[in-house]
Coordinates of C-alpha atoms and ligand atoms in Angstrom, one line a residue:
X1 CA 109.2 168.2 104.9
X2 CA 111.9 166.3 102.7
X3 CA 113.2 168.2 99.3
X4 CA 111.4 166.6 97.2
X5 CA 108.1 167.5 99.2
X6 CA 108.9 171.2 99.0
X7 CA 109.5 171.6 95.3
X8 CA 105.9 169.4 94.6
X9 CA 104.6 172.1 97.5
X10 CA 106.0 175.2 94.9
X11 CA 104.9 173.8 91.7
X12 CA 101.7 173.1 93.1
X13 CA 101.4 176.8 94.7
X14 CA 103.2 177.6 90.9
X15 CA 99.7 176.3 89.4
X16 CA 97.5 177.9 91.9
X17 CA 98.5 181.2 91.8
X18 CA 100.4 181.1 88.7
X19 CA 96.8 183.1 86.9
X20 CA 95.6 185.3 89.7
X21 CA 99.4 186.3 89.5
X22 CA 99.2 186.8 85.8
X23 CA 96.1 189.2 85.9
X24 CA 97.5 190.8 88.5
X25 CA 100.3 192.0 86.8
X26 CA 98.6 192.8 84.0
X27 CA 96.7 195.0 85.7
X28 CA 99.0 196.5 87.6
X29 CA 101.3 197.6 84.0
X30 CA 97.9 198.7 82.4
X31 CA 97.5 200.8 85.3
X32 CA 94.0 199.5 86.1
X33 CA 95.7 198.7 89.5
X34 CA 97.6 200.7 92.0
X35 CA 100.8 199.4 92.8
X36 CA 101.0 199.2 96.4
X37 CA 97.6 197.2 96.1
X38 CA 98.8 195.1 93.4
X39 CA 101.9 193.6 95.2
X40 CA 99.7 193.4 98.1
X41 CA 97.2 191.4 96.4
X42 CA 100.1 189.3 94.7
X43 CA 101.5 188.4 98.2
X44 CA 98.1 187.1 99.5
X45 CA 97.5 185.5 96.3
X46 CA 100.9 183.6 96.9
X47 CA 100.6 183.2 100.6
X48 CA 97.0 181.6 99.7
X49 CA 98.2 179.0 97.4
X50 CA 101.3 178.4 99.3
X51 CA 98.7 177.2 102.3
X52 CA 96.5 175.2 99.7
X53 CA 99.2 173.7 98.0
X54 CA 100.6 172.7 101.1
X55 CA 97.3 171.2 102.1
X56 CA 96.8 169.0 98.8
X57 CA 100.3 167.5 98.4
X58 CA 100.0 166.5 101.9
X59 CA 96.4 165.0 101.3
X60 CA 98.3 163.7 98.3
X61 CA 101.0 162.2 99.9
X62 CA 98.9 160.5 102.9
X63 CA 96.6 158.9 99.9
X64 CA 99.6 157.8 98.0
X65 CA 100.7 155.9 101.6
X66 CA 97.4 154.7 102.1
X67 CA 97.2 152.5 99.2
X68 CA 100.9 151.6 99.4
X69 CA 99.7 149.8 102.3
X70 CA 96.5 148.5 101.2
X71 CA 98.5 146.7 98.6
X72 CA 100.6 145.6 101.3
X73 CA 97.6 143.4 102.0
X74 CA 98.5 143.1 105.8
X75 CA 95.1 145.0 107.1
X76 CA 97.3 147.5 108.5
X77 CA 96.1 151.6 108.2
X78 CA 97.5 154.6 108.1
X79 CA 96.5 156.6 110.9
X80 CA 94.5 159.5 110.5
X81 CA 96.8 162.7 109.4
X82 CA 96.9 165.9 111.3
X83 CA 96.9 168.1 108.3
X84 CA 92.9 169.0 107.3
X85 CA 91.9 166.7 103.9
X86 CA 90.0 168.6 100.9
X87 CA 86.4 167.3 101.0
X88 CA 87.1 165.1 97.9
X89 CA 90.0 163.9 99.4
X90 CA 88.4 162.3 102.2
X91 CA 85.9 160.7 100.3
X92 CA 88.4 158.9 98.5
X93 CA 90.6 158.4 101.3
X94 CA 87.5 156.6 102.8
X95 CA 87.3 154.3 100.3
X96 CA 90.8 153.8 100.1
X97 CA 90.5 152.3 104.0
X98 CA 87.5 150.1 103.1
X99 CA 89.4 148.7 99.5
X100 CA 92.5 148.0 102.0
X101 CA 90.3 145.9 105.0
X102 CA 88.8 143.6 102.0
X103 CA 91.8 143.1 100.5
X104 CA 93.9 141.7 103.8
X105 CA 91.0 139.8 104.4
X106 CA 91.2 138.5 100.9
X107 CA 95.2 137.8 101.7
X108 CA 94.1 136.0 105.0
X109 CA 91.6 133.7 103.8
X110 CA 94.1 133.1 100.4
X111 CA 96.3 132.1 103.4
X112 CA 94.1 129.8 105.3
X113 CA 93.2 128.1 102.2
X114 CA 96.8 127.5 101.3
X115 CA 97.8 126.4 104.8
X116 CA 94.7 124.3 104.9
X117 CA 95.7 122.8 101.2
X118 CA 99.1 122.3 102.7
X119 CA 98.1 120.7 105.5
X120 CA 95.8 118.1 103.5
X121 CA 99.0 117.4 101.5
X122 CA 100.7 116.3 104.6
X123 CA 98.5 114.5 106.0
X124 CA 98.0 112.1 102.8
X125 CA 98.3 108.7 103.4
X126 CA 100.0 108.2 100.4
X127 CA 103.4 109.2 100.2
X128 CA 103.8 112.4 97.5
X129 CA 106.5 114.3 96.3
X130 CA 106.5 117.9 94.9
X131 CA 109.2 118.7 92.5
X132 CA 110.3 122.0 91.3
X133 CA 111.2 123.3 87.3
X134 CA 114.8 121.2 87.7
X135 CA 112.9 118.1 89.2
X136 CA 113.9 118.6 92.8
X137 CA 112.6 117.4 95.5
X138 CA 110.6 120.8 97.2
X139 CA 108.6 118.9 99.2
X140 CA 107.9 115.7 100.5
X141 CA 104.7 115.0 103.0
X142 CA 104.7 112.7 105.9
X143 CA 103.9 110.0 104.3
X144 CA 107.1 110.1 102.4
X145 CA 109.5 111.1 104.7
X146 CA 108.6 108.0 106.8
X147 CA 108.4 106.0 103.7
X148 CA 112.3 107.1 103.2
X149 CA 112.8 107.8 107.0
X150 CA 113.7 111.5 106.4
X151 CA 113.0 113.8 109.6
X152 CA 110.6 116.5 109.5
X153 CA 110.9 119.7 107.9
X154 CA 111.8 120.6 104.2
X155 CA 115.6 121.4 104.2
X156 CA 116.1 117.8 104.6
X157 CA 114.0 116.2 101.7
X158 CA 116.8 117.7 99.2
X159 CA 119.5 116.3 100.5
X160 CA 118.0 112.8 101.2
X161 CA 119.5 110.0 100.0
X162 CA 117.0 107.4 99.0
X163 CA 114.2 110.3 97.4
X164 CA 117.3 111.0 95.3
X165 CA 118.3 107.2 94.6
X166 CA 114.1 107.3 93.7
X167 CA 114.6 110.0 91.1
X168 CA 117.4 109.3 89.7
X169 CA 115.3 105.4 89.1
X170 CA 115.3 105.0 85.2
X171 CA 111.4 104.0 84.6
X172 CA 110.7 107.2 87.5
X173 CA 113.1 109.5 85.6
X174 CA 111.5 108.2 82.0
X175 CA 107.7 108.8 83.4
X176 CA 108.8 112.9 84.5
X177 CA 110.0 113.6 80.8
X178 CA 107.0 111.7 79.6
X179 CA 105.1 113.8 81.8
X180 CA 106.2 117.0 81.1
X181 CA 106.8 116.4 77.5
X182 CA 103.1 115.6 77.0
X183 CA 101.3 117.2 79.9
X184 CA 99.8 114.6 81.1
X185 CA 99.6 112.4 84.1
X186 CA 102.2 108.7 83.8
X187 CA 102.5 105.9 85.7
X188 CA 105.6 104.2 86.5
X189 CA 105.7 100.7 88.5
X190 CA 109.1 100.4 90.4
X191 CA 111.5 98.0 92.3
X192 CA 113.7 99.8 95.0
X193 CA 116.1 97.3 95.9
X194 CA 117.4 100.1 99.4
X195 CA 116.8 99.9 102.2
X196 CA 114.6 96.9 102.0
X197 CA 113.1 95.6 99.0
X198 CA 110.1 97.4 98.1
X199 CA 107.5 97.7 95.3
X200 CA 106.1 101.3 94.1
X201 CA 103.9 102.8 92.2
X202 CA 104.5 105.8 90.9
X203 CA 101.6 108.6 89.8
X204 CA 103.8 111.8 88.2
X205 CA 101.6 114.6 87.9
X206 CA 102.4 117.4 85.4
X207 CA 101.3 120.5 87.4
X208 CA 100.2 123.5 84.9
X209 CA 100.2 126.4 86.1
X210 CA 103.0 125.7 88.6
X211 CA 101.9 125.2 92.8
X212 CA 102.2 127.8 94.5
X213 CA 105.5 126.5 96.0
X214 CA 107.1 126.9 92.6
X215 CA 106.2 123.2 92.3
X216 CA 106.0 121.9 88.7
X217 CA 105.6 118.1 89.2
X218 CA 103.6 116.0 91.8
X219 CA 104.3 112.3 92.1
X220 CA 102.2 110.2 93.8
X221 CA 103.5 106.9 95.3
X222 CA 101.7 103.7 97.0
X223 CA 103.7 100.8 98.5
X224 CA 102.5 98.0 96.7
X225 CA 105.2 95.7 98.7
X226 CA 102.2 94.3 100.8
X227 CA 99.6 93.9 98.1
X228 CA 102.2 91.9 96.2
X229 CA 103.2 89.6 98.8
X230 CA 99.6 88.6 99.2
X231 CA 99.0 88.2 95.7
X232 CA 102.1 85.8 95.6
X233 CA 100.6 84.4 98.5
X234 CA 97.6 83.6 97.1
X235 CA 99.2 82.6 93.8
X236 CA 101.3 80.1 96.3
X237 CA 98.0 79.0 98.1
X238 CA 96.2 78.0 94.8
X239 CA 99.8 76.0 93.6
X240 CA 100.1 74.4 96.9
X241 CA 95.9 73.3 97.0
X242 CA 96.4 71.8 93.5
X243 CA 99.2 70.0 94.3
X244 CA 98.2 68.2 97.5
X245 CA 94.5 67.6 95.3
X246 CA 96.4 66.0 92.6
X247 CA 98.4 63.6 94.5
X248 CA 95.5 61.2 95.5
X249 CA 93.7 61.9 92.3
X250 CA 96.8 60.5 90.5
X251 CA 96.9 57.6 92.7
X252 CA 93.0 56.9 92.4
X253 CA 93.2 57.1 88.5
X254 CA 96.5 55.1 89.0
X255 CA 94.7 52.2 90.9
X256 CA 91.8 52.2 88.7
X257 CA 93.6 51.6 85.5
X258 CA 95.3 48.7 87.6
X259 CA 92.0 47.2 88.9
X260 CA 90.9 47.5 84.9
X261 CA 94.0 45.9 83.6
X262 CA 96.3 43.7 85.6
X263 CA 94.3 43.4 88.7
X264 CA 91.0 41.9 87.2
X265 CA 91.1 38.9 88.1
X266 CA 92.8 39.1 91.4
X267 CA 90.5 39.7 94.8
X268 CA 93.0 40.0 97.2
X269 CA 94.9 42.9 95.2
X270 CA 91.4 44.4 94.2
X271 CA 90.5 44.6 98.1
X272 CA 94.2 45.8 98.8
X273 CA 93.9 48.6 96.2
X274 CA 90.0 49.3 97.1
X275 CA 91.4 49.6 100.9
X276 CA 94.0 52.5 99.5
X277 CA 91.6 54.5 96.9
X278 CA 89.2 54.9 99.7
X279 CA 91.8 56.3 102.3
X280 CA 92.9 59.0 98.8
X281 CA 89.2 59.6 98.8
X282 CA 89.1 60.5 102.3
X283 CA 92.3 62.0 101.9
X284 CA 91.2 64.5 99.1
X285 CA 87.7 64.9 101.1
X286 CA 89.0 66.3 104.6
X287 CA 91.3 68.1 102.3
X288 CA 88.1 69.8 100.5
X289 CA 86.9 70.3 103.6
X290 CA 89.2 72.1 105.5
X291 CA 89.8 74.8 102.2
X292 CA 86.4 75.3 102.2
X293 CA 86.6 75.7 106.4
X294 CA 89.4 77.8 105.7
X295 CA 87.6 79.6 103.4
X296 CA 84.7 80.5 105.6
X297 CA 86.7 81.6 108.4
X298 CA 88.6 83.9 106.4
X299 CA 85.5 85.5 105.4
X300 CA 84.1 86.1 108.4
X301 CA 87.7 86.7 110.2
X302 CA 86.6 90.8 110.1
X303 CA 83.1 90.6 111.9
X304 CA 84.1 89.7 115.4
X305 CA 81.8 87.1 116.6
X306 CA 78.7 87.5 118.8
X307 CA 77.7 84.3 121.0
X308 CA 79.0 82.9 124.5
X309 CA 81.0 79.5 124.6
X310 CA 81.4 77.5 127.8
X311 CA 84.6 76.1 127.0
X312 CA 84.7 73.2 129.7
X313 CA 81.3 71.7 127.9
X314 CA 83.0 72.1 124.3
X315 CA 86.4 70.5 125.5
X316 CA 84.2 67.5 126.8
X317 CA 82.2 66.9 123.9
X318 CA 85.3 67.2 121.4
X319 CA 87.0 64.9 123.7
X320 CA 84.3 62.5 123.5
X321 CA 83.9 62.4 119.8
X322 CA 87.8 61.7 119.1
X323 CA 87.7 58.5 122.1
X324 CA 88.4 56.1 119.3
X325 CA 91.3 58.2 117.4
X326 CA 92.9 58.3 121.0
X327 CA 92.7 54.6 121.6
X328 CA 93.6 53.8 118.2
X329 CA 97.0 55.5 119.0
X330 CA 97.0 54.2 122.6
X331 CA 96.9 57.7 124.3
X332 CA 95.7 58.5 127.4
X333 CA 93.9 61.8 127.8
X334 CA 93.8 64.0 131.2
X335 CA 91.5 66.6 131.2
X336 CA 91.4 69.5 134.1
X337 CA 88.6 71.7 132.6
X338 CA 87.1 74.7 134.8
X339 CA 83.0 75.4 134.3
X340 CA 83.7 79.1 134.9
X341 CA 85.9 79.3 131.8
X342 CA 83.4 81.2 129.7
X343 CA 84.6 83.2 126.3
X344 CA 82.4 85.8 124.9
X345 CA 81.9 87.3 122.5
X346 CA 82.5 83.6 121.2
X347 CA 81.7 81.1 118.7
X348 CA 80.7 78.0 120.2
X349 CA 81.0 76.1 116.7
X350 CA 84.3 77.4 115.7
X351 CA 86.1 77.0 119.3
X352 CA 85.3 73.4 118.5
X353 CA 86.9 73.2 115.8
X354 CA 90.3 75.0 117.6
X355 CA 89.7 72.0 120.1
X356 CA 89.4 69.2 117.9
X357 CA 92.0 70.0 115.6
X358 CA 95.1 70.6 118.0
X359 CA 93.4 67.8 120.0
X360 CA 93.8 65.9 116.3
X361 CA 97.3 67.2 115.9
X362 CA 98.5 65.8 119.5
X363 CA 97.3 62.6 118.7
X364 CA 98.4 62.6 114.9
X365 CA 101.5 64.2 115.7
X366 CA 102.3 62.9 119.3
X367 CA 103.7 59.7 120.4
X368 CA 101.8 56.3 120.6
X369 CA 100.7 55.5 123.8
X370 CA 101.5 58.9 125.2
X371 CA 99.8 61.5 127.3
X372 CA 97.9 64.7 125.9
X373 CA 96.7 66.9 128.6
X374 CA 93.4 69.2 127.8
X375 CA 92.5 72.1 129.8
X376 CA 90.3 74.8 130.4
X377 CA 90.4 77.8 132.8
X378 CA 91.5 81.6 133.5
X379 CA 93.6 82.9 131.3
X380 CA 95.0 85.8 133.0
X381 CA 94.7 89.6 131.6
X382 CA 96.0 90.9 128.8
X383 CA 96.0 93.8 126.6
X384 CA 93.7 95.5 129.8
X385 CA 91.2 92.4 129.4
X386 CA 90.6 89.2 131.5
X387 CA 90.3 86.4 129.8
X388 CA 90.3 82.4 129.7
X389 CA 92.6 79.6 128.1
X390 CA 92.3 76.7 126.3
X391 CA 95.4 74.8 126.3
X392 CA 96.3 71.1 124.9
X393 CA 99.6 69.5 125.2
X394 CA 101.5 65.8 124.4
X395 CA 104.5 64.3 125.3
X396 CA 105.9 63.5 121.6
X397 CA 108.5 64.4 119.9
X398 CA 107.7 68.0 120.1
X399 CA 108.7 70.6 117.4
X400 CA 111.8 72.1 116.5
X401 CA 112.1 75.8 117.4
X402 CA 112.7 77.4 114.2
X403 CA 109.5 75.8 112.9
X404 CA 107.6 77.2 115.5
X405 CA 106.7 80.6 114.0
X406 CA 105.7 78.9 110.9
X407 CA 103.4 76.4 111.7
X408 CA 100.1 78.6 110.7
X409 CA 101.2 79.1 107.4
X410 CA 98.9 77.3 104.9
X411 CA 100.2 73.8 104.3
X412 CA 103.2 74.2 106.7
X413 CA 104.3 70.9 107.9
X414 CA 107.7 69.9 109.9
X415 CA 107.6 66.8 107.9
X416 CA 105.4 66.9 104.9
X417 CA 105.4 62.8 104.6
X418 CA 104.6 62.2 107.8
X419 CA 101.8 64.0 107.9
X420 CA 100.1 63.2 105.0
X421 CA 100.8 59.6 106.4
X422 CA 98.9 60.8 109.6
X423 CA 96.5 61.7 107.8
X424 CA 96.9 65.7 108.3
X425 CA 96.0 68.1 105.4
X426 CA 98.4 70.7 106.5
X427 CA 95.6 73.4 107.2
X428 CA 94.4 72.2 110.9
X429 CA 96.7 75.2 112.5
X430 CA 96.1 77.8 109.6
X431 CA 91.9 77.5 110.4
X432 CA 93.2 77.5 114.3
X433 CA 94.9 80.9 114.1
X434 CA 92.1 82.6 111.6
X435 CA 89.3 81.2 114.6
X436 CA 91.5 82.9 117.0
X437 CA 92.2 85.7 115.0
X438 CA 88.9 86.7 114.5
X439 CA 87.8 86.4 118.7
X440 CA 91.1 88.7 119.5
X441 CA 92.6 85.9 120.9
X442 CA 96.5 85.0 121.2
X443 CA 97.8 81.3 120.3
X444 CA 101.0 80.2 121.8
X445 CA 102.8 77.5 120.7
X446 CA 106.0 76.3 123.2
X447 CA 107.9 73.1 122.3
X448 CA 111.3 71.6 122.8
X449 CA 112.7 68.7 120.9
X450 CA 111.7 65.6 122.6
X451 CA 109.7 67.3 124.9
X452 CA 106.3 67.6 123.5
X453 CA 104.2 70.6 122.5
X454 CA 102.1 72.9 124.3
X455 CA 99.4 74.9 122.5
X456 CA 97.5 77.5 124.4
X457 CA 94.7 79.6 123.1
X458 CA 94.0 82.7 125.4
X459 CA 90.5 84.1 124.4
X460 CA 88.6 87.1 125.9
X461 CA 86.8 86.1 128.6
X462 CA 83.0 86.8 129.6
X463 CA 82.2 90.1 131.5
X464 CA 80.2 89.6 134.1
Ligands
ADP501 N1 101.4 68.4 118.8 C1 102.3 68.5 117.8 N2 103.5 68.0 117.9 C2 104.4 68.1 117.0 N3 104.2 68.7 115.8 C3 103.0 69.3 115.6 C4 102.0 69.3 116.6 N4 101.0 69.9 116.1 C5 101.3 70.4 114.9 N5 102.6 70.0 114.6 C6 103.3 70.3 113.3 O1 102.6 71.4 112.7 C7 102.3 71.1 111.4 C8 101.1 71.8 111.0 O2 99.9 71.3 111.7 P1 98.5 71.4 111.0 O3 98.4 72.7 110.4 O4 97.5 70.9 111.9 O5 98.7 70.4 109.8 P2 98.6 68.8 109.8 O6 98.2 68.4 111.2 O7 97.5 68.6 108.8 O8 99.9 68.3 109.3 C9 102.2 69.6 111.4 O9 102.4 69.1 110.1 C10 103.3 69.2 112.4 O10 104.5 69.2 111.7
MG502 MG1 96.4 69.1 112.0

């Protein structure tokens, strides 16, 4: 028993016995009470509340560690104490045991709700920051850390460079005092110019109360880099459709204010110009045409496709139907075509289309009186699938490598002249790759100057 213990013990026994004691003495100087009896009686009177005393600072004391613990919220409980407990005591120390088990359960589902919150944090797919009182960075989730390539763990995000090059970013840093000064949520649209160029937008949170983390702000940030690039895209797409619609248009309008004015009275110039205004017309038609193709493939570029297409019957029939653009040019065509060649899930309709426009594009964009080669056959696996390949190539002039990767772009030529001379509308390759595209198919384009081109189409083929 410590010092302290032993003095509660005496004061205690002090309280007990203090009136038995009292009385005692009184009766013992009034004479009511021997002596001998009377210091007798005193002794068991102290001896008794010694014992008792003893009894209830200890029940006392083991209480008192009780609920130390219970607010210590870990479940753990005292065990049992060897000293007999007063009959009120152990009621209470009873309900002291149950108040401790609900609160550490309380604790432990507090703490799967804030590991759980945590975790739904990290796993955002948004990139978000938490930032403490002094705006810095306490924690950055997943996202973030591979948006500014920090490793895991939270020690790092502090020190990392580009989340402190973010929030030191003027429009960022102006949106956090807004923010805080106002207490409510800002947005802030940002340019970060390193590593690479990239487009943000920035959600700051005033948090009130503070997280639990000590946390007092919570920005939210979405890479609009992507989003951009295919609005500018699209911005391009529109410019670019425009454009090549309002070069014939200007020439039609051009020749019909000739054929009103100057060219009235001359046949042989109004058959001339006749002769141009309907090749424009054609022009802007198959130009029509292919956006709205374009169009209609993009759409549908998501759903895969659900048919069969025997590609040796499709090759033939495209083949056929272009006989006279080959002779006009002088080309001879070879075809090796395989009836086993079978795509699926395919569309029959748009596979055509991939035939007849590279078969087009050989001609257009071949040499006169060349050779284009069509085929048909297995394609080899890939990506754990079998599959088949379509495949067309010339001997012309070819195209030069660094072209190459661009050639599906919308409106992409090597030579914008000559192909609008050829009669191309820029967009035969573009529908290609979307057709592809949508059957999981690959396109492979191989050329060397002076060499010719080779385009091959590998497409899955049928399970059997
Ligand atoms: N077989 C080929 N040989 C050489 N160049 C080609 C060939 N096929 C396509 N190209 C190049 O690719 C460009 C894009 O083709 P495409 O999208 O079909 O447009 P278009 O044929 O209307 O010009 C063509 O303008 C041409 O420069
Ligand atoms: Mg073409």
């Amino acid at each position: 028993m410590r010092r302290g213990q032993i003095f509660r013990v005496l004061r205690a026994a002090g309280l007990i016995g203090g009136v038995p004691w009292v009385v005692l003495l009184a009766l013992m100087l009034g004479g009511a009470l021997e002596w001998r009896a009377g210091l007798l009686a005193i002794l068991a009177c102290s001896i008794g509340a010694l014992g008792l005393a003893r009894i209830w600072i200890g029940n006392l004391a083991g209480l008192a560690d009780s609920l130390r613990r219970a607010a210590a919220e870990d479940g753990r409980l005292v065990p049992p104490s060897t000293t007999p407990l007063l009959p009120a005591v152990a009621e209470i120390s009873d309900g002291v045991a149950r108040l401790a088990r609900t609160l550490a359960e309380r604790a432990e589902l507090v703490g799967r709700m804030r590991r759980a919150d945590e975790a739904i944090v990290e796993t955002l797919p948004d990139p978000l920051l938490v930032l403490s009182p002094a705006r810095l960075p306490l924690r950055a989730n997943a996202a973030a850390r591979a948006l500014f390539g920090v490793g895991p763990g939270r020690g790092s995000v502090a020190g990392a460079g580009d989340i402190a090059a973010l929030l030191r970013h003027p429009v960022l840093a102006a949106a956090v005092d807004r923010a805080l000064a106002e207490q409510r949520a800002q947005t802030a649209d940002l340019v970060l110019p390193v590593p690479v160029l990239r487009e943000i937008a920035a959600q700051v949170i005033p948090m009130e109360p503070a997280l639990a983390d000590g946390g007092r702000i919570v920005i939210l940030l979405s890479d609009r880099s992507r989003e951009r690039a295919v609005e500018r895209m699209r911005a391009d797409f529109v410019a670019n459709a425009s454009h090549e619609l309002r070069t014939p248009l200007a020439s039609l309008i051009g020749f019909i204010e000739t054929l009103r004015g100057p060219a009235e009275d001359d046949p042989a110039a109004r058959q001339r110009f006749l002769g141009i205004m309907a090749e424009q017309s054609e022009r802007m038609q198959r130009l029509i045409d292919d956006l709205l193709g374009l169009s209609r493939i993009a759409l549908t570029e998501h759903q895969p496709p659900t048919g069969r297409a025997v590609l040796a019957a499709i090759a033939q029939a495209e083949a056929e139907a272009l006989e006279p653009l080959f002779r006009s040019r002088g080309i001879t065509l070879t075809q090796a075509l395989d009836d086993a060649a079978v795509a699926a899930p395919a569309d029959a309709e748009q596979l055509a289309q991939v035939v007849r426009n590279l078969l087009e594009n050989a001609v257009r964009h071949g040499r006169e009186g060349g050779q284009v080669q069509l085929s048909a056959g297995p394609g080899g696996r890939q990506g754990g699938r079998e599959g088949v390949m379509l495949a067309v190539s010339d001997d012309g002039p070819g195209i030069p490598r660094e072209h190459i990767p661009r050639l599906t772009e919308r409106f992409y030529r090597v030579d914008t002249g000559r192909s609008r001379r050829a009669g191309g509308t820029g967009l035969g390759l573009a529908i290609v790759k979307h057709i592809v595209n949508r059957h999981r198919g690959q396109l492979h384009i191989d050329s060397e100057e002076g060499q010719g081109a080779t385009f091959r189409v590998w497409l899955p083929a049928e399970q059997r």
